[in-house]
Tab-separated table of C-alpha atoms and ligand atoms in Angstrom:
chain	number	residue	atom	x	y	z
A	1	MET	CA	68.630	77.951	-29.148
A	2	THR	CA	69.731	79.671	-25.983
A	3	ASP	CA	66.935	82.876	-25.723
A	4	LEU	CA	67.861	85.797	-24.609
A	5	TYR	CA	66.725	88.534	-22.006
A	6	ALA	CA	67.936	91.617	-20.198
A	7	VAL	CA	66.706	94.205	-18.202
A	8	PHE	CA	66.919	97.701	-19.341
A	9	GLY	CA	67.647	100.954	-16.837
A	10	ASN	CA	69.543	103.546	-16.220
A	11	PRO	CA	71.699	102.950	-14.127
A	12	VAL	CA	71.401	99.404	-14.340
A	13	ALA	CA	74.743	97.922	-13.103
A	14	HIS	CA	73.383	97.233	-9.773
A	15	SER	CA	70.485	95.243	-10.426
A	16	LYS	CA	69.996	91.845	-9.379
A	17	SER	CA	67.696	90.534	-12.015
A	18	PRO	CA	70.479	88.910	-13.987
A	19	LEU	CA	71.555	87.119	-10.803
A	20	ILE	CA	67.809	85.897	-9.960
A	21	HIS	CA	66.882	84.943	-13.639
A	22	SER	CA	70.320	83.093	-13.836
A	23	ALA	CA	69.041	81.207	-10.636
A	24	PHE	CA	65.683	80.532	-11.957
A	25	ALA	CA	66.339	79.545	-15.180
A	26	GLN	CA	69.111	76.437	-13.648
A	27	ALA	CA	66.593	75.665	-11.308
A	28	THR	CA	63.956	75.318	-13.691
A	29	ALA	CA	66.389	73.832	-16.545
A	30	GLN	CA	65.058	76.788	-19.084
A	31	ASP	CA	67.975	77.346	-21.684
A	32	LEU	CA	68.746	81.058	-21.277
A	33	ILE	CA	70.910	84.138	-20.687
A	34	TYR	CA	69.472	87.242	-18.799
A	35	GLU	CA	72.229	90.276	-19.137
A	36	ALA	CA	71.551	93.729	-17.820
A	37	ARG	CA	71.835	96.729	-20.524
A	38	LEU	CA	72.087	100.319	-19.698
A	39	ALA	CA	70.061	102.358	-21.828
A	40	ALA	CA	70.845	106.123	-22.600
A	41	VAL	CA	67.781	108.111	-20.923
A	42	ASP	CA	66.837	109.200	-24.412
A	43	GLY	CA	67.375	106.082	-26.015
A	44	PHE	CA	65.313	103.449	-24.651
A	45	LYS	CA	63.068	103.072	-27.403
A	46	GLN	CA	66.444	102.499	-29.783
A	47	ALA	CA	67.884	99.923	-27.271
A	48	ILE	CA	64.708	97.874	-27.218
A	49	SER	CA	63.902	98.028	-31.047
A	50	ASP	CA	68.207	96.910	-31.049
A	51	PHE	CA	67.612	94.014	-28.776
A	52	GLN	CA	64.571	92.684	-30.396
A	53	ALA	CA	66.473	92.865	-33.879
A	54	ALA	CA	68.911	90.798	-32.136
A	55	GLY	CA	66.551	87.901	-31.546
A	56	GLY	CA	65.868	89.076	-27.555
A	57	LYS	CA	62.777	87.356	-26.120
A	58	GLY	CA	61.780	89.473	-23.155
A	59	ALA	CA	62.919	92.150	-20.823
A	60	ASN	CA	62.598	93.889	-17.880
A	61	VAL	CA	62.511	97.357	-17.292
A	62	THR	CA	63.657	99.316	-14.409
A	63	VAL	CA	63.979	103.173	-13.472
A	64	PRO	CA	63.189	105.591	-15.440
A	65	PHE	CA	61.858	103.475	-18.306
A	66	LYS	CA	58.606	101.906	-16.803
A	67	GLU	CA	56.482	104.781	-17.974
A	68	GLU	CA	57.732	104.739	-21.596
A	69	ALA	CA	57.446	101.077	-21.860
A	70	TYR	CA	53.951	101.119	-21.081
A	71	ARG	CA	53.718	103.872	-24.027
A	72	LEU	CA	55.711	101.491	-26.287
A	73	CYS	CA	53.726	98.657	-25.672
A	74	THR	CA	51.138	96.933	-28.445
A	75	ARG	CA	49.190	95.111	-26.097
A	76	LEU	CA	48.983	95.394	-22.093
A	77	SER	CA	48.054	93.013	-19.407
A	78	GLU	CA	45.131	94.789	-17.567
A	79	ARG	CA	47.336	95.176	-14.515
A	80	ALA	CA	49.712	97.055	-16.399
A	81	ALA	CA	47.077	99.418	-18.127
A	82	ARG	CA	45.856	100.226	-14.561
A	83	ALA	CA	49.549	100.886	-13.464
A	84	GLY	CA	50.391	103.337	-16.542
A	85	ALA	CA	53.731	101.804	-15.982
A	86	VAL	CA	55.479	98.045	-17.574
A	87	ASN	CA	58.504	96.484	-15.709
A	88	THR	CA	57.973	93.250	-18.201
A	89	LEU	CA	58.007	93.065	-21.836
A	90	ALA	CA	57.599	89.912	-23.984
A	91	PHE	CA	58.290	90.037	-27.883
A	92	ASN	CA	56.501	88.106	-29.945
A	93	GLY	CA	57.078	88.822	-33.596
A	94	ALA	CA	56.112	92.464	-34.141
A	95	GLU	CA	53.942	92.599	-30.640
A	96	ILE	CA	55.310	94.190	-28.079
A	97	PHE	CA	53.446	92.945	-24.865
A	98	GLY	CA	53.640	94.469	-21.346
A	99	ASP	CA	52.955	93.504	-17.690
A	100	ASN	CA	53.189	94.962	-14.299
A	101	THR	CA	54.432	92.379	-12.147
A	102	ASP	CA	55.596	94.646	-8.879
A	103	GLY	CA	51.738	94.683	-7.459
A	104	ALA	CA	51.713	90.725	-7.926
A	105	GLY	CA	55.365	90.323	-5.928
A	106	LEU	CA	54.669	92.462	-3.392
A	107	VAL	CA	51.137	90.620	-2.546
A	108	ARG	CA	52.880	87.289	-3.173
A	109	ASP	CA	55.823	88.663	-0.534
A	110	ILE	CA	53.287	89.535	1.986
A	111	THR	CA	50.562	86.497	1.711
A	112	VAL	CA	52.820	83.492	1.285
A	113	ASN	CA	56.504	84.669	2.081
A	114	LEU	CA	55.633	86.432	5.363
A	115	ARG	CA	52.547	84.437	5.727
A	116	ARG	CA	50.230	87.428	6.095
A	117	SER	CA	46.415	87.595	4.835
A	118	LEU	CA	45.694	90.890	3.712
A	119	ALA	CA	42.059	90.195	3.720
A	120	GLY	CA	40.186	92.466	6.492
A	121	GLN	CA	42.914	94.573	7.051
A	122	ARG	CA	43.479	98.211	7.717
A	123	ILE	CA	46.232	98.915	5.167
A	124	LEU	CA	48.478	102.131	4.705
A	125	LEU	CA	49.973	102.657	1.836
A	126	LEU	CA	52.607	105.724	1.760
A	127	GLY	CA	53.764	107.384	-1.351
A	128	ALA	CA	51.640	107.580	-4.241
A	129	GLY	CA	54.359	107.477	-7.556
A	130	GLY	CA	54.707	104.577	-9.891
A	131	ALA	CA	55.616	101.853	-7.130
A	132	ALA	CA	51.967	102.925	-5.300
A	133	ARG	CA	50.231	103.092	-8.432
A	134	GLY	CA	51.078	99.406	-9.155
A	135	VAL	CA	49.995	97.896	-6.129
A	136	ILE	CA	46.850	99.376	-5.364
A	137	ALA	CA	44.884	96.993	-7.762
A	138	PRO	CA	46.690	93.792	-6.166
A	139	LEU	CA	45.967	95.265	-2.976
A	140	LEU	CA	42.565	95.424	-3.542
A	141	ALA	CA	41.637	92.383	-4.923
A	142	ALA	CA	42.964	90.918	-2.053
A	143	GLN	CA	40.111	92.452	0.065
A	144	PRO	CA	41.569	94.525	2.809
A	145	ALA	CA	38.990	96.369	5.163
A	146	SER	CA	40.563	99.416	3.908
A	147	LEU	CA	43.165	101.502	2.067
A	148	LEU	CA	44.446	104.894	3.013
A	149	ILE	CA	46.873	106.501	0.333
A	150	ALA	CA	49.067	109.189	2.402
A	151	ASN	CA	51.707	111.272	0.285
A	152	ARG	CA	53.839	114.198	1.053
A	153	SER	CA	52.092	115.741	-2.000
A	154	ALA	CA	48.191	114.951	-1.038
A	155	ASP	CA	46.809	116.443	-4.502
A	156	LYS	CA	49.302	113.205	-5.871
A	157	ALA	CA	47.529	110.529	-3.706
A	158	ALA	CA	43.832	112.065	-4.103
A	159	ALA	CA	44.373	111.701	-7.964
A	160	LEU	CA	45.904	108.274	-7.689
A	161	ALA	CA	42.925	107.164	-5.473
A	162	LYS	CA	40.268	108.729	-7.760
A	163	SER	CA	41.755	106.535	-10.412
A	164	PHE	CA	40.637	103.633	-8.584
A	165	LEU	CA	37.139	104.491	-8.114
A	166	ASP	CA	35.849	101.570	-9.836
A	167	ILE	CA	37.258	99.153	-7.814
A	168	ALA	CA	37.174	100.951	-4.198
A	169	ALA	CA	34.209	102.352	-2.120
A	170	THR	CA	34.784	105.917	-1.420
A	171	THR	CA	32.212	108.685	-0.821
A	172	GLU	CA	31.527	108.361	-4.231
A	173	THR	CA	30.780	104.629	-4.939
A	174	THR	CA	30.446	101.714	-2.595
A	175	VAL	CA	32.051	98.784	-5.155
A	176	GLY	CA	34.958	97.068	-3.112
A	177	PRO	CA	37.318	97.953	0.034
A	178	ARG	CA	37.089	101.611	1.275
A	179	VAL	CA	40.133	103.751	-0.200
A	180	ASN	CA	40.912	107.029	1.379
A	181	ALA	CA	43.606	109.500	0.508
A	182	GLY	CA	45.538	112.653	2.180
A	183	ASN	CA	49.085	114.015	3.442
A	184	PHE	CA	50.942	112.018	6.300
A	185	ALA	CA	49.167	114.052	8.788
A	186	GLU	CA	46.056	112.576	7.858
A	187	THR	CA	47.216	109.410	9.786
A	188	ALA	CA	46.847	110.843	12.832
A	189	GLY	CA	44.549	109.106	15.269
A	190	LYS	CA	44.168	106.459	13.156
A	191	SER	CA	45.824	102.854	13.254
A	192	PHE	CA	46.748	100.421	10.826
A	193	ASP	CA	47.493	96.525	10.548
A	194	ILE	CA	49.875	96.582	7.366
A	195	VAL	CA	52.000	99.705	6.824
A	196	ILE	CA	53.709	99.910	3.467
A	197	ASN	CA	56.276	102.400	2.323
A	198	ALA	CA	56.387	102.839	-1.392
A	199	THR	CA	58.073	106.146	-0.818
A	200	SER	CA	61.657	106.587	-2.145
A	201	ALA	CA	62.508	108.439	1.153
A	202	SER	CA	64.563	105.340	2.215
A	203	LEU	CA	66.781	105.603	-0.638
A	204	SER	CA	67.858	108.794	0.225
A	205	GLY	CA	68.378	107.567	4.212
A	206	GLU	CA	65.509	109.911	5.135
A	207	SER	CA	62.716	109.411	7.849
A	208	LEU	CA	59.109	109.911	6.950
A	209	PRO	CA	56.959	112.642	9.159
A	210	LEU	CA	54.668	109.758	10.492
A	211	PRO	CA	52.639	110.440	13.558
A	212	SER	CA	53.188	107.717	16.423
A	213	GLY	CA	50.431	105.719	17.255
A	214	ILE	CA	49.847	104.620	13.705
A	215	PHE	CA	50.894	101.244	14.163
A	216	ALA	CA	48.022	98.399	15.669
A	217	ALA	CA	49.174	95.752	17.704
A	218	ALA	CA	50.647	92.816	15.654
A	219	SER	CA	51.230	95.255	12.532
A	220	LEU	CA	53.736	94.740	9.737
A	221	ALA	CA	55.527	97.785	8.615
A	222	TYR	CA	56.720	96.932	4.882
A	223	ASP	CA	59.641	98.718	2.634
A	224	MET	CA	59.366	98.222	-0.931
A	225	MET	CA	62.842	99.405	-0.382
A	226	TYR	CA	65.860	96.779	0.689
A	227	GLY	CA	69.670	96.939	1.468
A	228	ARG	CA	71.955	95.758	4.016
A	229	GLY	CA	70.163	95.852	7.721
A	230	ASP	CA	67.252	97.890	8.397
A	231	THR	CA	65.989	100.649	6.107
A	232	PRO	CA	65.131	104.193	8.098
A	233	PHE	CA	61.344	103.205	7.558
A	234	MET	CA	61.744	99.629	9.470
A	235	VAL	CA	64.057	101.541	12.270
A	236	LEU	CA	61.216	104.257	12.610
A	237	ALA	CA	58.119	101.652	12.313
A	238	ARG	CA	60.239	99.333	15.181
A	239	GLN	CA	60.605	102.442	17.594
A	240	GLN	CA	56.868	103.345	16.687
A	241	GLY	CA	55.513	99.760	18.041
A	242	ALA	CA	55.417	97.750	14.741
A	243	ALA	CA	55.509	93.777	15.790
A	244	HIS	CA	56.950	92.941	12.245
A	245	CYS	CA	59.421	94.523	9.545
A	246	ALA	CA	60.022	93.425	6.184
A	247	ASP	CA	61.753	94.920	3.488
A	248	GLY	CA	61.651	94.380	-0.258
A	249	LEU	CA	63.467	92.196	-1.255
A	250	GLY	CA	61.155	89.479	-1.378
A	251	MET	CA	59.018	91.584	-3.754
A	252	LEU	CA	62.060	92.035	-5.959
A	253	VAL	CA	62.214	88.402	-6.239
A	254	GLU	CA	58.573	87.294	-6.548
A	255	GLN	CA	57.891	90.196	-9.129
A	256	ALA	CA	60.837	88.573	-10.866
A	257	ALA	CA	59.210	84.892	-10.676
A	258	GLU	CA	56.062	86.191	-12.181
A	259	ALA	CA	57.978	87.687	-15.142
A	260	PHE	CA	59.608	84.697	-15.656
A	261	PHE	CA	56.447	82.944	-15.367
A	262	ILE	CA	55.006	84.904	-18.250
A	263	TRP	CA	58.228	84.170	-20.427
A	264	ARG	CA	58.630	80.600	-19.690
A	265	GLY	CA	55.212	79.124	-18.590
A	266	VAL	CA	56.800	77.911	-15.443
A	267	ARG	CA	56.879	79.373	-12.274
A	268	PRO	CA	60.323	79.069	-10.264
A	269	GLU	CA	60.389	78.351	-6.810
A	270	THR	CA	61.959	81.713	-4.569
A	271	THR	CA	62.573	80.661	-1.393
A	272	ALA	CA	66.333	79.824	-2.077
A	273	VAL	CA	67.034	82.636	-4.475
A	274	LEU	CA	65.864	84.979	-1.681
A	275	ALA	CA	67.977	83.222	0.873
A	276	GLU	CA	70.881	83.546	-0.952
A	277	LEU	CA	70.397	87.211	-2.148
A	278	ARG	CA	69.764	88.114	1.694
A	279	THR	CA	72.898	86.378	2.544
A	280	ALA	CA	75.089	88.139	-0.286
A	281	LEU	CA	73.400	91.525	0.930
A	282	SER	CA	74.297	91.042	4.609
A	283	ALA	CA	77.882	90.174	3.354
B	1	LIG	P1	58.768	107.517	-7.513
B	1	LIG	O1	59.795	108.818	-7.728
B	1	LIG	O2	57.351	107.665	-8.619
B	1	LIG	O3	57.852	108.042	-6.310
B	1	LIG	C1	58.250	108.732	-5.344
B	1	LIG	C2	57.677	108.879	-4.068
B	1	LIG	O4	58.211	109.140	-2.901
B	1	LIG	C3	56.301	109.945	-4.319
B	1	LIG	O5	55.138	109.503	-3.893
B	1	LIG	C4	56.897	111.105	-3.234
B	1	LIG	O6	56.528	111.891	-2.962
B	1	LIG	C5	57.691	109.966	-2.335
B	1	LIG	N1	59.033	110.605	-1.782
B	1	LIG	C6	60.000	110.802	-1.995
B	1	LIG	N2	60.730	111.296	-1.247
B	1	LIG	C7	60.569	111.649	-0.151
B	1	LIG	C8	60.632	112.298	0.918
B	1	LIG	N3	61.823	112.725	1.232
B	1	LIG	N4	59.982	112.044	2.213
B	1	LIG	C9	58.489	111.849	1.798
B	1	LIG	N5	58.044	111.616	0.272
B	1	LIG	C10	59.172	111.112	-0.477
B	1	LIG	O7	59.157	106.392	-7.128
B	1	LIG	P2	59.046	104.757	-7.262
B	1	LIG	O8	57.455	104.795	-6.780
B	1	LIG	O9	59.213	104.265	-8.460
B	1	LIG	O10	59.914	103.750	-6.106
B	1	LIG	C11	59.417	104.195	-5.037
B	1	LIG	C12	60.312	103.349	-3.884
B	1	LIG	O11	59.767	101.508	-4.461
B	1	LIG	C13	61.739	103.234	-4.180
B	1	LIG	O12	62.740	102.891	-3.086
B	1	LIG	C14	62.043	102.074	-5.192
B	1	LIG	O13	63.129	101.142	-4.750
B	1	LIG	C15	60.817	101.080	-4.652
B	1	LIG	N6	60.266	99.920	-4.980
B	1	LIG	C16	60.915	98.545	-4.593
B	1	LIG	C17	60.125	97.619	-5.673
B	1	LIG	C18	60.727	96.013	-5.453
B	1	LIG	O14	60.542	95.141	-6.120
B	1	LIG	N7	61.309	96.021	-4.007
B	1	LIG	C19	59.971	97.998	-6.995
B	1	LIG	C20	59.624	99.044	-7.478
B	1	LIG	C21	60.087	100.008	-6.353
B	1	LIG	P3	56.094	113.226	-3.449
B	1	LIG	O15	54.325	112.938	-4.817
B	1	LIG	O16	55.345	114.658	-2.590
B	1	LIG	O17	57.177	113.722	-4.802
């Protein structure tokens, strides 16, 4: 019997997940259907319950439901528990298992697709929202030299850094890579090997107020946002001397591959799907 999966969001019509998962299913000969489902802003729980009742096997969750999905789960992966947000649900009888594959997707895109090691690197993470929270533990697990979390609201960055005290070195602990936090001005006079934009500033076409000199020689500027051509952050990074720039399309495809693996036990090849999406985006 054909298994049913879906992505839930609001809005969701723009989602590329049905295209990605259908391509994965075809390439791995998995018998499944994957749809985009719009849930009312106050109707996520009901939408999931209806989907389970209709035989749905699993789901992806996107804006604005990732935190609500986290609260709905009866069992969580460690990375989802740490992220406080869930983007992948797997249903097994009454159990709702929740995982968060965003961080693994980012790390895989940087280390495998972009062939860039994170070990020993000085990383600057811009933003302190859900996306930033979801990627911190996987970034730290890759053993960078340091991680600075910089956000428009410094207090949010500080609170975020504090919640990773058990796996990070700060003034209070000495376990793991050194983690610091502040506002964008905190980056002045410092330089970084990898700068990751996890703010939503590019969504509204806004540029970030970053001091010049933060991009080290051979640095990588990575924007989690993606679209046709360079994002405003990528434009700024190039102007300020970043040697390499990438958008978040690879992260999107890799987090989907990780979700597919959780559901089907098969890891799909991502290169062809990423190339197909890139071509479609540029058309
Ligand atoms: P949130 O709403 O949770 O957080 C938004 C963050 O952006 C906050 O840190 C906020 O700062 C900051 N911000 C918003 N506007 C501005 C601005 N004009 N200038 C400076 N900072 C700003 O969003 P998410 O964390 O869920 O998503 C962030 C981005 O990551 C989005 O672009 C999203 O599309 C992308 N993303 C990409 C994925 C992929 O697979 N490629 C997966 C997940 C997310 P403050 O705290 O001060 O308000």
